[in-house]
CSV table of C-alpha atoms in Angstrom, one decimal:
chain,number,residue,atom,x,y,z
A,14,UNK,CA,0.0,0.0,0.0
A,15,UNK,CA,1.7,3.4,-1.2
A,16,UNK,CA,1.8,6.0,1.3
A,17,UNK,CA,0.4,9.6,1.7
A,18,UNK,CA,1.8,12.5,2.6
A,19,UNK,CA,0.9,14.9,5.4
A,20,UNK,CA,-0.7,18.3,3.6
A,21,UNK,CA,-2.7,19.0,6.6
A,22,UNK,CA,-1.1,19.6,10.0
A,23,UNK,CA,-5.2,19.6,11.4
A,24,UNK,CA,-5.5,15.8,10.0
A,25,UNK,CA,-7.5,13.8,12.4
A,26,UNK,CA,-5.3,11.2,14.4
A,27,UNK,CA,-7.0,7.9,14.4
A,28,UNK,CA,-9.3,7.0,17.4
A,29,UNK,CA,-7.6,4.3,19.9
A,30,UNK,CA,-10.0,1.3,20.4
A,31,UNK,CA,-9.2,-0.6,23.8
A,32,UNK,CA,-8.3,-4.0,23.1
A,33,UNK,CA,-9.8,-5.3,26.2
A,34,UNK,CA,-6.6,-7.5,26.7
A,35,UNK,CA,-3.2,-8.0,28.0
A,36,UNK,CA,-0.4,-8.8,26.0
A,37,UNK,CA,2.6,-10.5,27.2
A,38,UNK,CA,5.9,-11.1,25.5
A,39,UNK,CA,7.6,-14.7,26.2
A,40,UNK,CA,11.5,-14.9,26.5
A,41,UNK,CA,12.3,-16.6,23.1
A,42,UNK,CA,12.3,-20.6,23.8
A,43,UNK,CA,9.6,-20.2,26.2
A,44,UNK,CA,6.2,-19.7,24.8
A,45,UNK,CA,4.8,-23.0,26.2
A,46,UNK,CA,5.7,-21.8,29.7
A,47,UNK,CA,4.2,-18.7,29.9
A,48,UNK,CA,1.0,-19.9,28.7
A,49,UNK,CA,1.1,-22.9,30.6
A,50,UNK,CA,0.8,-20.1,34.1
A,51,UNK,CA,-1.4,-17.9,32.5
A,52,UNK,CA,-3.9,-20.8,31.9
A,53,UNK,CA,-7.0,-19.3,29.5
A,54,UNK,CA,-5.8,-17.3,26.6
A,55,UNK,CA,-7.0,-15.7,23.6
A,56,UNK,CA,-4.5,-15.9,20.9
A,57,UNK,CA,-0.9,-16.6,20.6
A,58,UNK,CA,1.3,-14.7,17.8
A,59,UNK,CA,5.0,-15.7,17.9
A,60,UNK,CA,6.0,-14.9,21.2
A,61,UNK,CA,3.1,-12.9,22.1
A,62,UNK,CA,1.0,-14.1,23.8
A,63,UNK,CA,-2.8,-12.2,24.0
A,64,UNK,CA,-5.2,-12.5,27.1
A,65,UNK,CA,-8.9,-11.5,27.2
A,66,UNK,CA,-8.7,-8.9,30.5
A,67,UNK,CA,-6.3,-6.7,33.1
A,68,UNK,CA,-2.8,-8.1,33.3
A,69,UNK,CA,-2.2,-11.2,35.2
A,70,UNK,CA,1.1,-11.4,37.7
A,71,UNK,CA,3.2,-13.4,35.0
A,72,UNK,CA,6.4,-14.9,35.2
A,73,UNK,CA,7.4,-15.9,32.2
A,74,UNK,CA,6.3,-12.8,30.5
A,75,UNK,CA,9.5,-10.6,29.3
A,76,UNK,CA,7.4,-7.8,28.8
A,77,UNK,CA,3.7,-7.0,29.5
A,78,UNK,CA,2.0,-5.0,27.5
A,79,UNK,CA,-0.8,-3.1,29.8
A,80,UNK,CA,-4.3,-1.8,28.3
A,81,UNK,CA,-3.3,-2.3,24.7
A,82,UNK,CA,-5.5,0.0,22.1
A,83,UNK,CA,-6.4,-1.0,18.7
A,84,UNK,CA,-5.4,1.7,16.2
A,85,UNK,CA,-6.3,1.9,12.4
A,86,UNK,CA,-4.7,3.9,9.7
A,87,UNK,CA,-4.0,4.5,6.4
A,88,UNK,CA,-0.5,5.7,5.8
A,89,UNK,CA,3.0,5.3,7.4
A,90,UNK,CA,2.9,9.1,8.3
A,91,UNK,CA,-0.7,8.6,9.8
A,92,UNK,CA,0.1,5.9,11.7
A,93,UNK,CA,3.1,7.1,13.3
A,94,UNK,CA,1.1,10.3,13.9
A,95,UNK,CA,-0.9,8.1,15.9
A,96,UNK,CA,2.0,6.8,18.4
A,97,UNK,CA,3.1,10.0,19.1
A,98,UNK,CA,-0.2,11.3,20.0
A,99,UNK,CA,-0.1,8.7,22.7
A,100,UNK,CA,3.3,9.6,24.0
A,101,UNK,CA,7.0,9.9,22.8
A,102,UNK,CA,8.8,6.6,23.0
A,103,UNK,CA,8.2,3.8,21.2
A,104,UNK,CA,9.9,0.1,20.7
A,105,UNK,CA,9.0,-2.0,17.5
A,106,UNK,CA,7.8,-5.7,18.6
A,107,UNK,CA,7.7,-6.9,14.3
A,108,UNK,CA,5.3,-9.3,13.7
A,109,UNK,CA,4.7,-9.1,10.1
A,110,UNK,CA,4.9,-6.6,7.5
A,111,UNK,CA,8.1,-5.4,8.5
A,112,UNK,CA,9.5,-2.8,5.9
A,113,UNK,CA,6.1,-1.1,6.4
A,114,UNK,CA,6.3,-1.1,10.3
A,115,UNK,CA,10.1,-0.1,9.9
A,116,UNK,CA,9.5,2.7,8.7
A,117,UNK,CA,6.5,3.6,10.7
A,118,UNK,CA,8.8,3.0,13.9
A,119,UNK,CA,11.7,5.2,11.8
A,120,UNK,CA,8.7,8.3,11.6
A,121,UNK,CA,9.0,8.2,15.7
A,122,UNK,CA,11.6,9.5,18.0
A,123,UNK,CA,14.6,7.0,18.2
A,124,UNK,CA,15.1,5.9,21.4
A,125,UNK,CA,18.4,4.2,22.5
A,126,UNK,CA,19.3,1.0,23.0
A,127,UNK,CA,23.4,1.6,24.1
A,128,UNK,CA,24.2,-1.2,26.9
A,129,UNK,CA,24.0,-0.4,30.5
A,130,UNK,CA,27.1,0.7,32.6
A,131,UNK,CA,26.2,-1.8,35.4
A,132,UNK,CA,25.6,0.0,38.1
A,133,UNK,CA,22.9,2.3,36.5
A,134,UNK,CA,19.7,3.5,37.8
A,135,UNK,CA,16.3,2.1,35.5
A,136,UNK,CA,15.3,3.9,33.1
A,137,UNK,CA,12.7,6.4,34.0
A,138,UNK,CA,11.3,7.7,30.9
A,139,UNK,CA,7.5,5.8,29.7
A,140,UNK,CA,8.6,3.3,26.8
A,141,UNK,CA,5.9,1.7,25.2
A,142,UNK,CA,5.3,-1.3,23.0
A,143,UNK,CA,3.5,-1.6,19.6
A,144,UNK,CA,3.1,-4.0,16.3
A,145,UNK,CA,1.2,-4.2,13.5
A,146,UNK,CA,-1.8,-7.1,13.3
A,147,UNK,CA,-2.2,-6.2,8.9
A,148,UNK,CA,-1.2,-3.2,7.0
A,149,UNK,CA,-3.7,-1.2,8.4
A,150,UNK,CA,-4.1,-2.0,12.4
A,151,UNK,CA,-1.6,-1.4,14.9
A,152,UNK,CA,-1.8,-2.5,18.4
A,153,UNK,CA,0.0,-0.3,21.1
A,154,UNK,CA,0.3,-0.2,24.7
A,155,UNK,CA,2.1,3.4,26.5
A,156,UNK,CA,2.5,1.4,29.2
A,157,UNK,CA,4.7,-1.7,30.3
A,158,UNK,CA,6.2,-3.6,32.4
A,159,UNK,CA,9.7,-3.5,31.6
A,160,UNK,CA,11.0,-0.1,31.1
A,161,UNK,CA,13.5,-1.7,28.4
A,162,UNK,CA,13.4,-2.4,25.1
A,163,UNK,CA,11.2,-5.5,25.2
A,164,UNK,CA,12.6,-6.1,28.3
A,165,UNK,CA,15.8,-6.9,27.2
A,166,UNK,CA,18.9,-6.0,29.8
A,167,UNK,CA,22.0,-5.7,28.7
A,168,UNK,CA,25.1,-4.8,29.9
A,169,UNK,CA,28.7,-3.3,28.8
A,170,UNK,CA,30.1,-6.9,30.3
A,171,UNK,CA,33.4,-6.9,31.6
A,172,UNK,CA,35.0,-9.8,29.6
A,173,UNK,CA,38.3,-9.7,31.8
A,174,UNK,CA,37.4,-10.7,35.2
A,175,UNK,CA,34.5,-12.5,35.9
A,176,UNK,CA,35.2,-16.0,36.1
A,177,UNK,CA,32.1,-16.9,34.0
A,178,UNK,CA,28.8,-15.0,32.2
A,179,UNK,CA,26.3,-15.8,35.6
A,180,UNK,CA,27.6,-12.6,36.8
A,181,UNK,CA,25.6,-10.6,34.3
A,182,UNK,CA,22.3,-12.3,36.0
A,183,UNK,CA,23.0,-10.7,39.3
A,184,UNK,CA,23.6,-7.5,37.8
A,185,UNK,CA,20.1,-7.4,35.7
A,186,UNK,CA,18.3,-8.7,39.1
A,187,UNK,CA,20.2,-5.5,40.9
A,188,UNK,CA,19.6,-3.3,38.1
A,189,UNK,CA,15.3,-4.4,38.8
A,190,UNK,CA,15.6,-4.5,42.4
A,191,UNK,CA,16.5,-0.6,42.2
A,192,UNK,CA,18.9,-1.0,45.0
A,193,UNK,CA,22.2,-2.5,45.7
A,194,UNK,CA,24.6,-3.5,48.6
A,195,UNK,CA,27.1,-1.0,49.1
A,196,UNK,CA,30.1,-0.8,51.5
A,197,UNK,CA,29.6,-2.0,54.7
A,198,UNK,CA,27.0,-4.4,53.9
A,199,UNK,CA,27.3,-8.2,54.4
A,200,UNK,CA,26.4,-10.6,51.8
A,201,UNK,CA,26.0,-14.0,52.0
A,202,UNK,CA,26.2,-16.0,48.0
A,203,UNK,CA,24.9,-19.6,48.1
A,204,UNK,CA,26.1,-21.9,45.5
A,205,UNK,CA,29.1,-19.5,44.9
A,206,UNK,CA,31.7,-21.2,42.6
A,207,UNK,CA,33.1,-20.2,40.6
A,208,UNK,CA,32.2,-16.7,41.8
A,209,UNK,CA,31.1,-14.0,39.8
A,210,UNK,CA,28.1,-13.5,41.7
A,211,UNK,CA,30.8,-12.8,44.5
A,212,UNK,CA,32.7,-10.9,42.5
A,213,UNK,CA,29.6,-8.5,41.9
A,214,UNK,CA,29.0,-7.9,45.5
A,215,UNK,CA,32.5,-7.4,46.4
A,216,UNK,CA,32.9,-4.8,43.8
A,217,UNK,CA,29.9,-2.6,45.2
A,218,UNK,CA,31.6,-2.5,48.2
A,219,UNK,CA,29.8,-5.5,50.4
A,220,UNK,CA,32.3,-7.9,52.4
A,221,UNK,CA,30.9,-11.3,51.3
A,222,UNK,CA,30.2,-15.1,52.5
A,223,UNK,CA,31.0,-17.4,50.1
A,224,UNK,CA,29.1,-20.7,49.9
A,225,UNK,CA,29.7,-24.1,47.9
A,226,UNK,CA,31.5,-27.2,47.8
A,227,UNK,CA,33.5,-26.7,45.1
A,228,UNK,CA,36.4,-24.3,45.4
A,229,UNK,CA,36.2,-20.6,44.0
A,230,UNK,CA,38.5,-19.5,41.3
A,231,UNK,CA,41.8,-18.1,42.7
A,232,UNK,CA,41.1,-14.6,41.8
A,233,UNK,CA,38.0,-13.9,43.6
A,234,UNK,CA,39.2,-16.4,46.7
A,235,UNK,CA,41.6,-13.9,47.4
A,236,UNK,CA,39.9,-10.5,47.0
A,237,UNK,CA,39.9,-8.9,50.5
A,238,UNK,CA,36.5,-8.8,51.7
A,239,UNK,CA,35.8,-12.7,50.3
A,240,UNK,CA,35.1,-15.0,53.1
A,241,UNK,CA,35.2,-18.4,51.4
A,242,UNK,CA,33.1,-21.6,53.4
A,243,UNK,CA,34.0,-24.7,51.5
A,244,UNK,CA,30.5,-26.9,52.5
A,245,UNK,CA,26.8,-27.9,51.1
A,246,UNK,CA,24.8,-24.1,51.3
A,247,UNK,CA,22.1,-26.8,52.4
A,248,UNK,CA,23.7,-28.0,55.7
A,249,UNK,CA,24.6,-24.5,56.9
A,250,UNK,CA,22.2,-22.7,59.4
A,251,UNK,CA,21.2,-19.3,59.7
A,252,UNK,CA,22.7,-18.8,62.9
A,253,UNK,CA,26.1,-20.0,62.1
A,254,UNK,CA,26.6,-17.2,59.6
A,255,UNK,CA,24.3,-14.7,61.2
A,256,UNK,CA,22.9,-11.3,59.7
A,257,UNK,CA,23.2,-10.3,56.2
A,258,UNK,CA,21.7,-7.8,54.6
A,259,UNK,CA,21.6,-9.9,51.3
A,260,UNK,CA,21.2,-13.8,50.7
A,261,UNK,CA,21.9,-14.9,47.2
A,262,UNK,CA,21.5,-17.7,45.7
A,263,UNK,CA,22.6,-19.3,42.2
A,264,UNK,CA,23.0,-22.4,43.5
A,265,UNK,CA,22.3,-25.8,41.1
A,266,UNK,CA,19.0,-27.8,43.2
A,267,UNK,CA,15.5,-28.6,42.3
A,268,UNK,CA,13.2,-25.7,43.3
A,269,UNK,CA,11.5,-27.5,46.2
A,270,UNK,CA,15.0,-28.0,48.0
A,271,UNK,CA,15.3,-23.9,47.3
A,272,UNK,CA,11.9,-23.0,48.6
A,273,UNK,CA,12.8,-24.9,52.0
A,274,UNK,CA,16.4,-23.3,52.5
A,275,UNK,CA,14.3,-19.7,51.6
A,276,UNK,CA,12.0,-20.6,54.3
A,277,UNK,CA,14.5,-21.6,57.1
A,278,UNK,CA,16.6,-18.3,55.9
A,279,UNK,CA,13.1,-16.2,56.0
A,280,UNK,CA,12.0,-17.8,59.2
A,281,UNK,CA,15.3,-17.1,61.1
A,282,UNK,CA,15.0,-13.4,60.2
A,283,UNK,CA,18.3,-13.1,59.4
A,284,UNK,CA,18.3,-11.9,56.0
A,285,UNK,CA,17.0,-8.5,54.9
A,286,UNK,CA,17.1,-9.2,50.8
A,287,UNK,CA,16.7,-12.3,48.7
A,288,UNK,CA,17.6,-12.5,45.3
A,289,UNK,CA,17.7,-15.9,44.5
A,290,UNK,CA,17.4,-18.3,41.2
A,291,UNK,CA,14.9,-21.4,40.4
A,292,UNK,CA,16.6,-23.6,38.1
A,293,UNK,CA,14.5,-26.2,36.3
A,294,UNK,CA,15.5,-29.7,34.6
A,295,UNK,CA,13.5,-31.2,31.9
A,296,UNK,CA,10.6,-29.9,33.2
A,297,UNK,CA,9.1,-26.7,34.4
A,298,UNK,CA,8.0,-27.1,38.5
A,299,UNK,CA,5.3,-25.1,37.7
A,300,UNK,CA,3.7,-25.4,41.5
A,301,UNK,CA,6.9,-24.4,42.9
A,302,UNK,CA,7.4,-21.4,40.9
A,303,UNK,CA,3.5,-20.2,42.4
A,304,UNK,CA,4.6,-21.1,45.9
A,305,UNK,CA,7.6,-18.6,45.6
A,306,UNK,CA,5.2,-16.1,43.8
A,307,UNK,CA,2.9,-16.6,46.7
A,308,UNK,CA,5.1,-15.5,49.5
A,309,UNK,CA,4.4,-11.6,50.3
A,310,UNK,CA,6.4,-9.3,49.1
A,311,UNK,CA,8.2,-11.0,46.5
A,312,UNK,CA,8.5,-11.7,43.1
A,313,UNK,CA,9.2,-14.2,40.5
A,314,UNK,CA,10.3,-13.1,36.8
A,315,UNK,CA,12.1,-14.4,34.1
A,316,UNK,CA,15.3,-12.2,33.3
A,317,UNK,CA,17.1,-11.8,30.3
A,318,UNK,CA,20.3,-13.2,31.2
A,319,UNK,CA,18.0,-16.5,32.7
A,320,UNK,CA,18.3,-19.4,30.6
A,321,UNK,CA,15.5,-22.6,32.0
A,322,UNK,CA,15.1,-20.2,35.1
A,323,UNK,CA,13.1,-17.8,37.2
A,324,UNK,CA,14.6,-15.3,39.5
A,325,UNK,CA,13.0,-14.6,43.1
A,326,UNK,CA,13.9,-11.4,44.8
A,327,UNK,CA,12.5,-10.5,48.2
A,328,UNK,CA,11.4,-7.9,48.9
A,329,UNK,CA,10.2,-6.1,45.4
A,330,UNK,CA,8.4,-3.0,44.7
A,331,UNK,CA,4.7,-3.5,43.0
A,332,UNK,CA,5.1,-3.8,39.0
């Protein structure tokens, strides 16, 4: 379909229809999984997934697209009009005809995608979400829940001294928590070898309790503030380390033997901040996940650096 151009700066911008739905964006591999936990859905494109109603607490969403709003038009400069009527920033999710919704997305403001500088305050600026269902209908939603590009986080890494990648997981779940420990705090890492979550905490400052069975590389063994406990994060007690003001937890286990070392850590009082991950084998632990999600004050999402994971962190400000 040829475009028109704009002649008339007093053109009518197309009315916005509510969709009456949620959208939520699975992390790529994942479709089944989201909406196997959001149970009744309308209509699956790709990895979005649509959902009659108000948004759903969803873990395995990357993105959720809030009060979505139907929009037809008849040109790439009408259409674009239309975005920028609702507000200024706007990321592409391409569905299908992409050269026309390329240059509909290249008629908006760009908006940057550089890599973080780990640590970095979130973004604060409304970033919204929008595709195209046919030539002539976008969807759009001014509001989500990530305020990244699809919810994608990532980071200028530091390729030098980390012993391995996990390290970039921590920093996303730091990054979304909003806070981080700083000197004088004391960290405890579960599961710690070969230590970049360690690593992470040491270089904001914290003094930090290594955990795990398996030795630490050499490097972050000897920083100064590393106190390394070669033993099973399972058979240590709460009171044998005492307070921290953060537990983390990357450690390899099924979920259920996570949930009961989270309760016995939450029930001691002893810890101020979780941030802890939920890895799964073969299959999803689908009941697990829930029983995490149910504990108040929490929350369970799916990161971008997470592979067949969730992320728990306790306690988390309201979506």
């Amino acid at each position: 379909m040829s475009d028109t151009s704009d002649t008339s700066p007093a053109r009518a911008t197309p009315a916005h229809t509510l969709l009456g739905q949620t959208i939520y964006l699975a992390p790529e591999g994942f479709v089944q999984d989201l909406v196997a936990e959001l149970g009744d859905v309308a209509a699956v494109e790709d990895r979005l997934v649509f959902a009659d109603g108000p948004a759903r607490p969803a873990a395995w969403a990357q993105n959720i697209w809030h009060d979505p709003v139907r929009i037809e038009f008849a040109s790439i400069k009408e259409g674009a009009r239309a975005l920028r009527s609702i507000q200024r920033n706007w990321a592409l999710w391409t569905l299908r005809h992409h050269r026309r919704a390329s240059l509909i997305q290249d008629n908006l403001p760009h908006v940057s995608a550089k890599p973080v500088v780990f640590p970095s305050p979130l973004p604060t600026a409304p970033l919204g979400s929008w595709t195209l269902l046919d030539e002539t209908t976008i969807v759009a939603a001014a509001r989500c829940s990530s305020p990244y590009r699809h919810g994608e986080v990532t980071f200028v890494e530091n390729r030098t001294v980390p012993p391995n990648r996990a390290y970039l997981k921590l920093w996303e779940a730091l990054t979304l928590f909003g806070e981080q420990p700083g000197p004088g705090a004391r960290c405890i890492d579960l599961g710690a070898c070969p230590g970049g979550w360690s690593w992470v905490l040491h270089e904001l400052g914290a003094s930090v309790v290594s955990v795990d069975k398996a030795p630490l590389d050499p490097a972050i063994a000897a920083l100064p503030r590393i106190e390394f406990r070669q033993e099973s994060a399972f058979g240590l007690k709460p009171q044998d380390v005492g307070p921290v003001d953060w537990l983390c937890c990357d450690v390899i286990c099924y979920p259920t033997r996570l949930l009961r070392l989270v309760n016995q850590w939450m029930e001691s009082g002893l810890a101020k901040r979780f941030i802890c991950t939920l890895k799964f084998q073969a299959e999803t632990d689908h009941e697990t996940a829930r029983a995490f999600a149910a504990i108040p004050g929490g929350r369970v999402l799916h990161l971008h650096h997470n592979k067949h994971e969730l992320t728990w962190m306790w306690p988390a400000a309201p979506v």
